[in-house]
CSV table of C-alpha atoms in Angstrom, one decimal:
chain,number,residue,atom,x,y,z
A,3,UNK,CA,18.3,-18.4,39.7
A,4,UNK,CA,15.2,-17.0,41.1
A,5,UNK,CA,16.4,-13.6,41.0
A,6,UNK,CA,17.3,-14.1,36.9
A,7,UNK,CA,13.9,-15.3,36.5
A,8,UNK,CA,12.0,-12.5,38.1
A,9,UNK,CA,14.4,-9.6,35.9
A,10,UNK,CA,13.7,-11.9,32.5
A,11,UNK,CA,9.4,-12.1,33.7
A,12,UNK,CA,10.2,-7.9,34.1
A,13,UNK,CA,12.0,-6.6,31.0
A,14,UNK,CA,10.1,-5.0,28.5
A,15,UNK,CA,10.1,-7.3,24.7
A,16,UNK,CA,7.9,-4.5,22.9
A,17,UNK,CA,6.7,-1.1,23.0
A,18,UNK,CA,2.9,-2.5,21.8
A,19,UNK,CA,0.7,-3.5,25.3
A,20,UNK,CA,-2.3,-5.7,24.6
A,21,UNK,CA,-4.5,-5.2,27.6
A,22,UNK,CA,-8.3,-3.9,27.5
A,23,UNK,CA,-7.2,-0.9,29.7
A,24,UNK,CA,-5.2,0.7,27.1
A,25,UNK,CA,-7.8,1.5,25.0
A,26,UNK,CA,-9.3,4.0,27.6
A,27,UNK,CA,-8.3,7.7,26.5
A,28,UNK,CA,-8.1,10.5,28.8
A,29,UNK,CA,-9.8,13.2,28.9
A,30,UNK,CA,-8.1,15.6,27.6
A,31,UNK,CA,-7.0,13.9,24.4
A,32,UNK,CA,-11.1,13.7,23.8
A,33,UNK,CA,-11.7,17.0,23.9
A,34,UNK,CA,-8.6,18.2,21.7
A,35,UNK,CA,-9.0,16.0,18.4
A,36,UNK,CA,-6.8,16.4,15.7
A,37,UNK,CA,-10.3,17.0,13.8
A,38,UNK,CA,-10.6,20.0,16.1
A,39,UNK,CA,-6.9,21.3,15.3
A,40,UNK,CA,-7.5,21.0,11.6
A,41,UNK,CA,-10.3,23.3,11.8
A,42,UNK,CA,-13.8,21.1,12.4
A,43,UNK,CA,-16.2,21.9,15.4
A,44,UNK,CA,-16.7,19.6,18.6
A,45,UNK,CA,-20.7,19.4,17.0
A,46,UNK,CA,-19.8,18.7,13.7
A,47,UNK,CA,-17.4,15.8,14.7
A,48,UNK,CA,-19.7,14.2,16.9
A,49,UNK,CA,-22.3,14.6,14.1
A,50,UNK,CA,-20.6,13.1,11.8
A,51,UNK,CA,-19.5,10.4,14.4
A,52,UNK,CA,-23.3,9.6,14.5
A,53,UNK,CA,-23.6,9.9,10.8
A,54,UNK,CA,-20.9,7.0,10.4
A,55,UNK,CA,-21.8,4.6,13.1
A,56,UNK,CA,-25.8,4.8,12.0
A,57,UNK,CA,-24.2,4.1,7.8
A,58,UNK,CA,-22.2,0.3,10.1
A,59,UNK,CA,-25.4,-0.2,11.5
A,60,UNK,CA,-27.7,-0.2,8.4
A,61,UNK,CA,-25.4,-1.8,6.4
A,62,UNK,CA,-24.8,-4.7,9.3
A,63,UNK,CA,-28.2,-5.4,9.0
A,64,UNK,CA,-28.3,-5.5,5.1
A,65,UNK,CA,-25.3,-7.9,5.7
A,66,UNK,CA,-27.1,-9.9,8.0
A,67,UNK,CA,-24.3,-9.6,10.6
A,68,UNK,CA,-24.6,-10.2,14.2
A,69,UNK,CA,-25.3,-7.1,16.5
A,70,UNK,CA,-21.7,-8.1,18.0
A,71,UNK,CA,-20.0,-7.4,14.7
A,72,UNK,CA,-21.7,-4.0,14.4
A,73,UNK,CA,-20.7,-2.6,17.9
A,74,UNK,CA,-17.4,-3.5,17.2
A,75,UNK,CA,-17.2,-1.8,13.9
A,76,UNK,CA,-18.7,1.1,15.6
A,77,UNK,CA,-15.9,1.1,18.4
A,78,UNK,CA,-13.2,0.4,16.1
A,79,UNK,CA,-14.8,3.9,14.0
A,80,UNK,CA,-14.6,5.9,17.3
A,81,UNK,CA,-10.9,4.7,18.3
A,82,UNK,CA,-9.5,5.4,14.5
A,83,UNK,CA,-10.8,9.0,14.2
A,84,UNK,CA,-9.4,9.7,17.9
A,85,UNK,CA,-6.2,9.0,16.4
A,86,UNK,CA,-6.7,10.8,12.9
A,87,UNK,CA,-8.6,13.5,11.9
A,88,UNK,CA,-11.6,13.8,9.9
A,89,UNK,CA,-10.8,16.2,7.2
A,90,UNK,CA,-7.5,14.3,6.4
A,91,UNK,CA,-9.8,10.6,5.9
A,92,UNK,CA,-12.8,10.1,4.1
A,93,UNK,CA,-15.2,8.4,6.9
A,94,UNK,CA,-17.2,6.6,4.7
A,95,UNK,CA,-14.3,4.4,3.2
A,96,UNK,CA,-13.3,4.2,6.7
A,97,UNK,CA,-16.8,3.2,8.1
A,98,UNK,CA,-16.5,0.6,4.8
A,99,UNK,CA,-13.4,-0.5,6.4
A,100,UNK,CA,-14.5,-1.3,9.7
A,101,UNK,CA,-17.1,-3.2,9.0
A,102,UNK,CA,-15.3,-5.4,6.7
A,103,UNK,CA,-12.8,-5.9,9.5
A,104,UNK,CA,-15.3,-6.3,12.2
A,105,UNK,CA,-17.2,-9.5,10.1
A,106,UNK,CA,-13.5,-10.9,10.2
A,107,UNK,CA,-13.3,-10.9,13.9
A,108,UNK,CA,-16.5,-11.9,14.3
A,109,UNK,CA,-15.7,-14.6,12.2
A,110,UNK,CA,-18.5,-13.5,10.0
A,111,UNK,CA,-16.6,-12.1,6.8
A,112,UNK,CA,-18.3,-10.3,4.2
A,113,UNK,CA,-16.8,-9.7,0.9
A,114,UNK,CA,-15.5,-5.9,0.4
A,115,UNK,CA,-17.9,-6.1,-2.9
A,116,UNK,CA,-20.8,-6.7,-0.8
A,117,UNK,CA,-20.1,-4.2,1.8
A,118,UNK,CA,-19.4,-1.7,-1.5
A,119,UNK,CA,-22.8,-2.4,-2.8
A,120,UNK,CA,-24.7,-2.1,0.2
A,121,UNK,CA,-23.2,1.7,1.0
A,122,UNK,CA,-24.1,2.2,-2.6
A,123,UNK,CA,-27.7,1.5,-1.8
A,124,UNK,CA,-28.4,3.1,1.5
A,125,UNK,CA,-26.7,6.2,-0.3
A,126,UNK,CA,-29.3,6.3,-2.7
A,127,UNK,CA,-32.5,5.6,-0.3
A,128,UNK,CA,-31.3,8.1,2.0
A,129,UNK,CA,-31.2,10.4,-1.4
A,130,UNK,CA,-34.8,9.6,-2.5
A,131,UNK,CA,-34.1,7.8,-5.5
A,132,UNK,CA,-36.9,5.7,-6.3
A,133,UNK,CA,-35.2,4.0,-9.0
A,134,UNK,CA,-32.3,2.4,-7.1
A,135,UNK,CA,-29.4,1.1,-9.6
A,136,UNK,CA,-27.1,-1.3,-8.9
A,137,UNK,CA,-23.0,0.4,-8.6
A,138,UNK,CA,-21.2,0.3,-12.4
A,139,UNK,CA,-18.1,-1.7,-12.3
A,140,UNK,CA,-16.0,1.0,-14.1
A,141,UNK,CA,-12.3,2.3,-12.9
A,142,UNK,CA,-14.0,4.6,-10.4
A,143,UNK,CA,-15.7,1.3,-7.9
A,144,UNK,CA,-12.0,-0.5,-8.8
A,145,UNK,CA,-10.3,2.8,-6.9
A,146,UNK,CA,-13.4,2.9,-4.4
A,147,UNK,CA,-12.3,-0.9,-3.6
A,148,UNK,CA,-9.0,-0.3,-3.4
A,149,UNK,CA,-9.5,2.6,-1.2
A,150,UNK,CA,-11.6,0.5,1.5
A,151,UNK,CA,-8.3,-2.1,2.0
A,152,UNK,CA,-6.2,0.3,1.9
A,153,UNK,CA,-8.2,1.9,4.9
A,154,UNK,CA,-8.7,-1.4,6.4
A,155,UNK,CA,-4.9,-1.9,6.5
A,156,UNK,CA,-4.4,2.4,8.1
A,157,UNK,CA,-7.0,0.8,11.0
A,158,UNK,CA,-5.3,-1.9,11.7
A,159,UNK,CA,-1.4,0.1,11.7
A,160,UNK,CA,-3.2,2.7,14.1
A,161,UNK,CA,-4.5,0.7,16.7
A,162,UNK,CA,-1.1,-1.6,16.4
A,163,UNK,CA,-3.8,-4.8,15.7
A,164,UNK,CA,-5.1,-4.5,19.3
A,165,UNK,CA,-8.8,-4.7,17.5
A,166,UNK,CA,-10.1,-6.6,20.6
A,167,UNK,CA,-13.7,-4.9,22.2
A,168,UNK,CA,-15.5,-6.3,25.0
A,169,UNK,CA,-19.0,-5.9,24.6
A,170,UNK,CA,-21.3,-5.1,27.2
A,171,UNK,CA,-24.6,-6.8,26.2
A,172,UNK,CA,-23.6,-10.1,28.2
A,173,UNK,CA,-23.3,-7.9,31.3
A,174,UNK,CA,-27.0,-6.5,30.9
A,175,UNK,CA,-28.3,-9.7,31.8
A,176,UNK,CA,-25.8,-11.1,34.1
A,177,UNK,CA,-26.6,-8.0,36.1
A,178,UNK,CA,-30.1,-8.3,35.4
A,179,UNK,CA,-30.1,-12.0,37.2
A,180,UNK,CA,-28.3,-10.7,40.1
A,181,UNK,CA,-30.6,-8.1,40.4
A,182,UNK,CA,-33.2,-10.7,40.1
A,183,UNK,CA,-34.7,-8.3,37.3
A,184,UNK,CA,-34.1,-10.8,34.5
A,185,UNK,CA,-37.8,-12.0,33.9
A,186,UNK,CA,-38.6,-8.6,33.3
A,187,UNK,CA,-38.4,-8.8,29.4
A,188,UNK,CA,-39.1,-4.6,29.3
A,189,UNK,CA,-36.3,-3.8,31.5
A,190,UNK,CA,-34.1,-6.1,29.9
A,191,UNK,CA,-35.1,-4.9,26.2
A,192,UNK,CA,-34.9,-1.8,27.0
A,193,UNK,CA,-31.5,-1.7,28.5
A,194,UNK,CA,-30.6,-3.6,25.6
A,195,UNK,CA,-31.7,-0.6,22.9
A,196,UNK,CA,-29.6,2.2,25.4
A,197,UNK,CA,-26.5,-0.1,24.7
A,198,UNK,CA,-26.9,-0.5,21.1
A,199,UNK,CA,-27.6,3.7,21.3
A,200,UNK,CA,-24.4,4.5,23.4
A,201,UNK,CA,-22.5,2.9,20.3
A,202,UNK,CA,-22.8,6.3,18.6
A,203,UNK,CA,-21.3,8.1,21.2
A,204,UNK,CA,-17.7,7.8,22.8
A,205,UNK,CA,-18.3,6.2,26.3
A,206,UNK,CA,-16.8,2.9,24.8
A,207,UNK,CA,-13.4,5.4,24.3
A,208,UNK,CA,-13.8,6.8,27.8
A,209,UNK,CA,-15.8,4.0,30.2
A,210,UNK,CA,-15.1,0.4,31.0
A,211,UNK,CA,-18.2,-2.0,29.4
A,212,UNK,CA,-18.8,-2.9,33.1
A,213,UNK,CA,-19.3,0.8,33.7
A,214,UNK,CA,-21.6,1.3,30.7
A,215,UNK,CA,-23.5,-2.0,31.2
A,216,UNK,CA,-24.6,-0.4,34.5
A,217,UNK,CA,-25.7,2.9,33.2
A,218,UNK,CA,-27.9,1.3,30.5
A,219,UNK,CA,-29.6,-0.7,33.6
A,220,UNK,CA,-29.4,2.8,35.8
A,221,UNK,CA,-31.7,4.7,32.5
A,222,UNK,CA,-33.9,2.2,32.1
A,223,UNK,CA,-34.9,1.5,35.3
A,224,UNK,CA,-35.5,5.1,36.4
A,225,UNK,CA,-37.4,5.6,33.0
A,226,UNK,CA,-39.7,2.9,33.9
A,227,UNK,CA,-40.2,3.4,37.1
A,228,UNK,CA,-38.5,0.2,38.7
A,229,UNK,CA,-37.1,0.5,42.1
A,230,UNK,CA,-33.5,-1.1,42.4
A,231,UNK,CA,-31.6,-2.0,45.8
A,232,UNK,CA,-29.7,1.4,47.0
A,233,UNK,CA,-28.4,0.7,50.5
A,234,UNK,CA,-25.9,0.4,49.3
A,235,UNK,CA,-26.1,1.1,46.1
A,236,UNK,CA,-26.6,-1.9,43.6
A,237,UNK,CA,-24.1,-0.7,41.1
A,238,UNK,CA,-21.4,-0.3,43.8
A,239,UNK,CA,-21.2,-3.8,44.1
A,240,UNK,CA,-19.7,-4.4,40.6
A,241,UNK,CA,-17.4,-1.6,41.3
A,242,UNK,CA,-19.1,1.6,39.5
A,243,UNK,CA,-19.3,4.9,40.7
A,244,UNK,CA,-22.5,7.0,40.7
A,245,UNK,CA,-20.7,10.0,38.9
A,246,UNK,CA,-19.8,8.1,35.8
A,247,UNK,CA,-23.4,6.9,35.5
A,248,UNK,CA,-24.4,10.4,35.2
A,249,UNK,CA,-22.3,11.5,32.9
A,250,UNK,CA,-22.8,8.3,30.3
A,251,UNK,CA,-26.8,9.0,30.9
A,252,UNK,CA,-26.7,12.5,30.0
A,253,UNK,CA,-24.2,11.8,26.6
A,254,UNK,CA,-27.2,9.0,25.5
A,255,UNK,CA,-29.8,11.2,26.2
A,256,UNK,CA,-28.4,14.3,24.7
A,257,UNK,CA,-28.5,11.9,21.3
A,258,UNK,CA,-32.2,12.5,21.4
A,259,UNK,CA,-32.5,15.9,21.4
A,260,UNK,CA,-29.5,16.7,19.0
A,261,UNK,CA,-31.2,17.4,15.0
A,262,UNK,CA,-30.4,15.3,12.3
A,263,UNK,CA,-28.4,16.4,9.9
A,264,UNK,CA,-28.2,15.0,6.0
A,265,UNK,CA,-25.0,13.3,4.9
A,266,UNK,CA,-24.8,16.2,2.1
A,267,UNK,CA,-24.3,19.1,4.3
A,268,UNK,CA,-21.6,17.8,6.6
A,269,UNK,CA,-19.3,16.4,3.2
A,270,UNK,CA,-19.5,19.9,1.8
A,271,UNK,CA,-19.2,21.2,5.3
A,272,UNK,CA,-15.7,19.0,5.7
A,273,UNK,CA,-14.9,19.8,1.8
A,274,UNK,CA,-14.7,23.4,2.9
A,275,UNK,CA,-12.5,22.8,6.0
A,276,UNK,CA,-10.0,20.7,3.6
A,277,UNK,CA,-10.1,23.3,0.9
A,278,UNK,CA,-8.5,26.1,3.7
A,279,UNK,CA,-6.2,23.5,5.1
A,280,UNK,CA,-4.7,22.9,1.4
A,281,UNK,CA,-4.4,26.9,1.1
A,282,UNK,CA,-2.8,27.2,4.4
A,283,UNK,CA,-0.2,24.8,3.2
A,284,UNK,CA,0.2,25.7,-0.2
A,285,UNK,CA,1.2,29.6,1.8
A,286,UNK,CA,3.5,27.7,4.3
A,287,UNK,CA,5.5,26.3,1.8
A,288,UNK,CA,5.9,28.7,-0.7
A,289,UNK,CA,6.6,31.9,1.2
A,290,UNK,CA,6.2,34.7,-1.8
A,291,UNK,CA,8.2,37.9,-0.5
A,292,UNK,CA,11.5,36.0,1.0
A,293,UNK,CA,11.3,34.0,-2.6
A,294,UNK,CA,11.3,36.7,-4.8
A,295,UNK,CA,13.6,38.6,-3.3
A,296,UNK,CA,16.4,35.9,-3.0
A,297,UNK,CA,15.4,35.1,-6.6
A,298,UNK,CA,16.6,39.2,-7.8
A,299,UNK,CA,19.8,39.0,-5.1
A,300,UNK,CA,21.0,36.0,-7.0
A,301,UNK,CA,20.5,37.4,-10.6
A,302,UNK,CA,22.5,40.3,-9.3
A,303,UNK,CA,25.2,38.5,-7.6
A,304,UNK,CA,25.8,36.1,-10.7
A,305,UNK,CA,25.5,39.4,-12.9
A,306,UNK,CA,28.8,40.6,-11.4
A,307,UNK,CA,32.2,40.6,-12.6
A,308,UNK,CA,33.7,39.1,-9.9
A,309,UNK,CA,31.1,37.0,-8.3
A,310,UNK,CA,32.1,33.4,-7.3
A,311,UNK,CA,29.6,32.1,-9.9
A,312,UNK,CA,32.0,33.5,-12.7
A,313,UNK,CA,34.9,32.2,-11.3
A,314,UNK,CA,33.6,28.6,-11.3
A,315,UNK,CA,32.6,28.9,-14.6
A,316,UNK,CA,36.5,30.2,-16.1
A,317,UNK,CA,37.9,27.7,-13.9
A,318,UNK,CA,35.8,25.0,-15.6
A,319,UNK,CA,36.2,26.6,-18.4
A,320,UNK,CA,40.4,26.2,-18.3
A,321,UNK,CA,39.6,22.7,-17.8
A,322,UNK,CA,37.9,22.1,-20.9
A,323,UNK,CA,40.1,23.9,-22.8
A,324,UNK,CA,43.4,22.0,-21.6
A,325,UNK,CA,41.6,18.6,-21.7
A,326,UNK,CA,40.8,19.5,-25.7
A,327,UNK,CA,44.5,20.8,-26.2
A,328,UNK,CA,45.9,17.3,-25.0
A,329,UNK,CA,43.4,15.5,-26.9
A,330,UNK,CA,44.3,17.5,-30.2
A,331,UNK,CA,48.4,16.8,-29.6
A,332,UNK,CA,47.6,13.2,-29.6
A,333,UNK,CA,44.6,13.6,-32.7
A,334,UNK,CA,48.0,15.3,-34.7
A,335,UNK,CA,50.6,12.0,-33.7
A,336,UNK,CA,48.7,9.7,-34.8
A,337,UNK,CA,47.8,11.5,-38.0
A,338,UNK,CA,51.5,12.2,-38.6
A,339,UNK,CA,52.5,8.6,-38.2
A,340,UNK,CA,49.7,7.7,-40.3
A,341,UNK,CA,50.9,9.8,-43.0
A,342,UNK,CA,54.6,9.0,-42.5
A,343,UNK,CA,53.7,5.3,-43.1
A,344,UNK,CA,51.6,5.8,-45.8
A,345,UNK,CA,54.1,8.0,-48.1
A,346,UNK,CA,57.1,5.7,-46.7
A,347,UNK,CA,59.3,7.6,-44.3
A,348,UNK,CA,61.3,6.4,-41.6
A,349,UNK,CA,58.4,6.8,-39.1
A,350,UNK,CA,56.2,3.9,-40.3
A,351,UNK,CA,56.9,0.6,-39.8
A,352,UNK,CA,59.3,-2.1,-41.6
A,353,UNK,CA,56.0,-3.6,-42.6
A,354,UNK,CA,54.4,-0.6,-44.3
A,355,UNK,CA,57.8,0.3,-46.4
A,356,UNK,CA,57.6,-3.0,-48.5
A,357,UNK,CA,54.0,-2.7,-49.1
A,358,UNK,CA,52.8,-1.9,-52.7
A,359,UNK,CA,51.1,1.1,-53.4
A,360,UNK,CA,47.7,0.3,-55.7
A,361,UNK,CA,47.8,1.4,-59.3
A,362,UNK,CA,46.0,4.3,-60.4
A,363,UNK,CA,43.2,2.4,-62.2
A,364,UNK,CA,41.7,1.9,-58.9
A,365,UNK,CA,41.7,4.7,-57.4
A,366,UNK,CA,39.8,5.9,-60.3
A,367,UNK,CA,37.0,3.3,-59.1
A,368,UNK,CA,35.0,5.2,-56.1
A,369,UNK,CA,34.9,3.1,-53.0
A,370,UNK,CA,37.4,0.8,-54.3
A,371,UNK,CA,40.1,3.3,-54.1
A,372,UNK,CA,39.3,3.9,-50.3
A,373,UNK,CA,40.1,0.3,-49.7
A,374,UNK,CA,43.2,-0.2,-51.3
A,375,UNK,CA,42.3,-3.5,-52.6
A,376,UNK,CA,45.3,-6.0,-54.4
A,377,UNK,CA,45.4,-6.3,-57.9
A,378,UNK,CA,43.9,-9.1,-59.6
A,379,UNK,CA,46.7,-11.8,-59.8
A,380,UNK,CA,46.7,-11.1,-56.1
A,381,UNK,CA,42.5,-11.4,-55.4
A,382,UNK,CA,42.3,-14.9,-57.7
A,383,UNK,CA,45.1,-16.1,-55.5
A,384,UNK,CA,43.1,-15.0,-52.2
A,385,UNK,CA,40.0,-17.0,-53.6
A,386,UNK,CA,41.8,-19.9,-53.9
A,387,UNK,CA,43.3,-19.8,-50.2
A,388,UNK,CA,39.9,-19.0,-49.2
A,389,UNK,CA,38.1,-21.6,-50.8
A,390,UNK,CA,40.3,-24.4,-49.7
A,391,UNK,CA,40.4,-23.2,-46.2
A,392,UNK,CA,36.1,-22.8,-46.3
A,393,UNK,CA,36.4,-26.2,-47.7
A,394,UNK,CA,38.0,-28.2,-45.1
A,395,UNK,CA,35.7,-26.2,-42.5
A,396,UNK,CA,32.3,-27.4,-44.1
A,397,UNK,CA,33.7,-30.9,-44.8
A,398,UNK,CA,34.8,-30.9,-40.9
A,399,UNK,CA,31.8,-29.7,-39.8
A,400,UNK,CA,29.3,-32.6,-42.0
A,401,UNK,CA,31.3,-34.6,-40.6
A,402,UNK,CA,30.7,-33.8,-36.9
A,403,UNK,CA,26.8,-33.4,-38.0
A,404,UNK,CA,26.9,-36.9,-39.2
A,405,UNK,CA,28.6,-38.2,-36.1
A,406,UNK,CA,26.4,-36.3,-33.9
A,407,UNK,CA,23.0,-37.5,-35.6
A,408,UNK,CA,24.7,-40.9,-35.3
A,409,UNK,CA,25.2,-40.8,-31.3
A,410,UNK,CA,21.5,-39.3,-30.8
A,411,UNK,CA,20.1,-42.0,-32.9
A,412,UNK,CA,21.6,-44.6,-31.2
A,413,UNK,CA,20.8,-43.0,-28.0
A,414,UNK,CA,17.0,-43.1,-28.7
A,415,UNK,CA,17.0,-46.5,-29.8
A,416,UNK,CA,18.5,-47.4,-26.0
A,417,UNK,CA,16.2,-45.5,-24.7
A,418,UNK,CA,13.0,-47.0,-26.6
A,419,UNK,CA,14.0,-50.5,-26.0
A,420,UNK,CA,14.7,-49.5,-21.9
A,421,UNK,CA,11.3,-48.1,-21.5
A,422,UNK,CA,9.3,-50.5,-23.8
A,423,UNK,CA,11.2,-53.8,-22.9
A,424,UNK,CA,12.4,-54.0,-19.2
A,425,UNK,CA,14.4,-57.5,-20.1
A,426,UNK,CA,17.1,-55.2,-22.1
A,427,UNK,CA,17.9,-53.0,-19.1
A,428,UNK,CA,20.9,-54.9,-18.2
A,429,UNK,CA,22.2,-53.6,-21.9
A,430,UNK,CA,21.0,-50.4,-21.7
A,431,UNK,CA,23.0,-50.0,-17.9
A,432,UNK,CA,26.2,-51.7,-19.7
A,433,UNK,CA,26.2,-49.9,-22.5
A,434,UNK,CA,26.4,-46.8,-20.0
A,435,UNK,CA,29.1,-48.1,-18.4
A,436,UNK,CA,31.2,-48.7,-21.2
C-alpha cells in the first residue's frame, strides 16, 4: 500500500508546473529573442522594454494603483515578450493588457476604459499637446478595446496562468532589520527607488527577488557610503553570491547612462522591421521562376493530342453522351404511349379507349382546348356533386365550431367559479373526473 501511494504522489497529472522557479530563464534564451531573429537589435528591444514598463508605471499612478500592481505588470511585460516577439505584437496594447491584468491580481481592478483613456493622455503630454482631448468613442477605440482583451487573454495562454510574481520590496526591509540598518530612512528609501528601477530591466526574468533584494541594499549602501558586515559577507547569509550582485548592479546602473529615446522613432523603427518581414514572406511563398514555369509546362502538356487531360475529358465526355441517349429512349416511350392513348390504339389503357373526345367548339376556345374540359350537361352535373359534397363539409364543420365554442365556454365558467369561489372546488374536481 505504501509503495502505491508513493508511485500515485510521483506520476505526472499535467505538463503545466506552478512553482516560482520556473519562471527563471536561462541564459541563453535571453540573449536570442525571437525579437532578435525577426530582425530587431538587442538596444532597440531593451529600449523599447524601457519605453513600455515607464508607459505601466505612469499610468499606475494615474490609476492610483498600488506600487505592487505596477511591478507586476512590468514583470508580466518582460516574461510575454521573452516568449513573443516584438515586431509580431503591438507593446502598447500589450503594456494596456498587463496592467489591466495586474489590478486583477492585485485585487485592485481597473476598467479596460480607464486604462484606454489614461494611455490616451500620457500619449498626448509626451507629444506636447497643450490642448489635451479626451479619446472619441468611434469604431476605431471599440477595435483598440477589443484589441487590449484580446491581448490580455494571449498573456495569460503564454505564461499557462502561472501570473504569480514575488516582489522584493518586503525583503528590503526585512534585510534592512537584520542588518540593523532599518532606522536609516536614506538607506532604506533609497534601496527602495533601485527596486522600483530594476523593474525596467530583466533581472526579475533572470534573478531570484531574494537575489535582487540584496543587490538594491549592495548599491545603495556603497553609494552612500555605509559600511555593512563582510566577514563573512552579509549577503551570504541569505544565500546570494557576490557575482550576481555585480552583474544586477551594473544592468541598473547602465539605465542611467543609456539616452532616451521618443516613442515615435522606435514605432517607425519596428514598422520598418515588420514591413521586410512581410516582404520576406510574401517571396517565400510565392516563388516566381518555379511558378511560371510549371504554369507554361502545363499549358503545353494539356495542349497535346494525347495528354491525359484530353483523355479525361472524352471519357467524361462518353459519359454524358450515353447518360442523354438513355434519357431520350425513355423521353420517346412515354411520348409514344401518350400518343397511342390519346388517338386510341391498343397501347393505352382500357380507361382511355372509352373516353370521349371533346368537340371541336372547344378547341376553338384557347386554353380551354388544352384542358379538354366536358361538355356542358357534363360541368352542370359536376356543380351539383360539388356543391352537395362542399355542403355537407361546411355544415359539418359549424357544427364542430359550435360544439367546440360550447366546451371552451363551459370550461371557463369552471374555471372562474374555481378561482373566484374556493367552496365550488369539489365541483370543479368532479366534473373532471367525470
Amino acid at each position: 500500500m505504501a509503495a502505491s501511494a508513493a508511485q500515485d504522489s510521483e506520476r505526472e497529472y499535467s505538463k503545466i508546473i506552478l512553482t516560482l522557479d520556473n519562471v527563471l530563464l536561462p541564459k541563453e534564451r535571453i540573449e536570442a529573442t525571437l525579437s532578435t531573429q525577426d530582425g530587431l537589435d538587442l538596444e532597440m528591444e531593451d529600449d523599447l522594454r524601457i519605453l513600455g514598463c515607464e508607459l505601466m508605471n505612469t499610468a499606475g499612478i494615474l490609476l492610483k494603483l498600488p506600487s505592487t500592481a505596477m511591478a507586476t505588470a512590468q514583470v508580466l511585460f518582460h516574461r510575454f515578450f521573452f516568449a513573443k516577439s516584438f515586431v509580431k505584437h503591438n507593446y502598447e496594447h500589450v503594456a494596456m493588457a498587463c496592467i489591466a491584468l495586474a489590478s486583477k491580481i492585485e485585487e485592485e481592478p481597473r476598467r479596460i476604459r480607464d486604462v484606454v483613456n489614461v494611455f490616451h493622455y500620457i500619449k498626448q503630454v509626451s507629444d506636447g499637446v497643450k490642448n489635451v482631448q479626451p479619446i472619441v468613442l468611434d469604431q476605431n477605440y471599440v477595435n483598440l478595446k477589443n484589441s487590449v482583451i484580446k491581448a490580455e487573454r494571449r498573456i495569460l495562454k503564454e505564461l499557462g496562468f502561472c501570473v504569480h510574481v514575488k516582489h522584493p520590496h518586503k525583503m528590503i526591509v526585512t534585510y534592512l532589520q537584520v542588518l540593523e540598518c532599518e532606522k536609516n530612512t536614506t538607506l532604506v528609501q533609497r534601496s527602495w527607488n533601485y527596486v522600483n528601477d530594476s523593474l525596467r530591466t530583466s533581472v526579475f526574468c533572470q534573478y531570484t527577488p531574494e537575489t535582487v533584494a540584496c543587490a538594491c541594499i549592495y548599491l545603495a549602501a556603497r553609494e552612500l557610503k555605509i559600511p555593512l558586515p563582510n566577514n563573512p559577507h552579509w549577503f551570504m547569509v541569505f544565500g546570494v553570491c557576490e557575482s550576481d550582485i555585480r552583474t544586477i548592479c551594473r544592468k541598473i546602473l547602465k539605465l542611467y547612462l543609456r539616452p532616451k529615446m521618443s516613442y515615435r522613432e522606435l514605432e517607425a523603427k519596428v514598422n520598418q522591421v515588420r514591413e521586410k518581414l512581410n516582404e520576406e514572406r510574401v517571396k517565400n511563398r510565392q516563388p516566381t521562376g518555379q511558378q511560371d514555369a510549371g504554369g507554361e509546362e502545363n499549358t503545353v502538356s494539356a495542349s497535346q493530342p494525347g495528354s491525359p487531360a484530353n483523355e479525361v475529358k472524352k471519357v467524361k465526355a462518353e459519359q454524358t453522351s450515353d447518360h442523354s441517349g438513355k434519357e431520350n429512349h425513355v423521353n420517346r416511350k412515354r411520348r409514344s404511349q401518350t400518343h397511342s392513348s390519346s388517338d386510341g390504339g391498343g397501347g393505352g389503357s382500357p380507361a382511355n379507349k372509352h373516353r370521349r373526345s371533346p368537340p371541336k367548339s372547344y378547341k376553338k376556345e384557347g386554353r380551354r382546348s388544352r384542358s379538354r374540359s366536358p361538355p356542358r350537361d357534363d360541368k352542370r352535373r359536376h356543380r351539383r356533386d360539388d356543391s352537395a359534397k362542399y355542403g355537407r363539409r361546411r355544415s359539418r364543420s359549424r357544427e364542430k365550431y359550435k360544439q367546440s365554442r360550447s366546451r371552451s365556454g363551459e370550461r371557463k365558467k369552471h374555471r372562474h367559479h374555481r378561482h373566484h369561489n374556493g367552496h365550488r372546488r369539489s365541483s370543479s374536481v368532479e366534473y373532471r373526473r367525470i
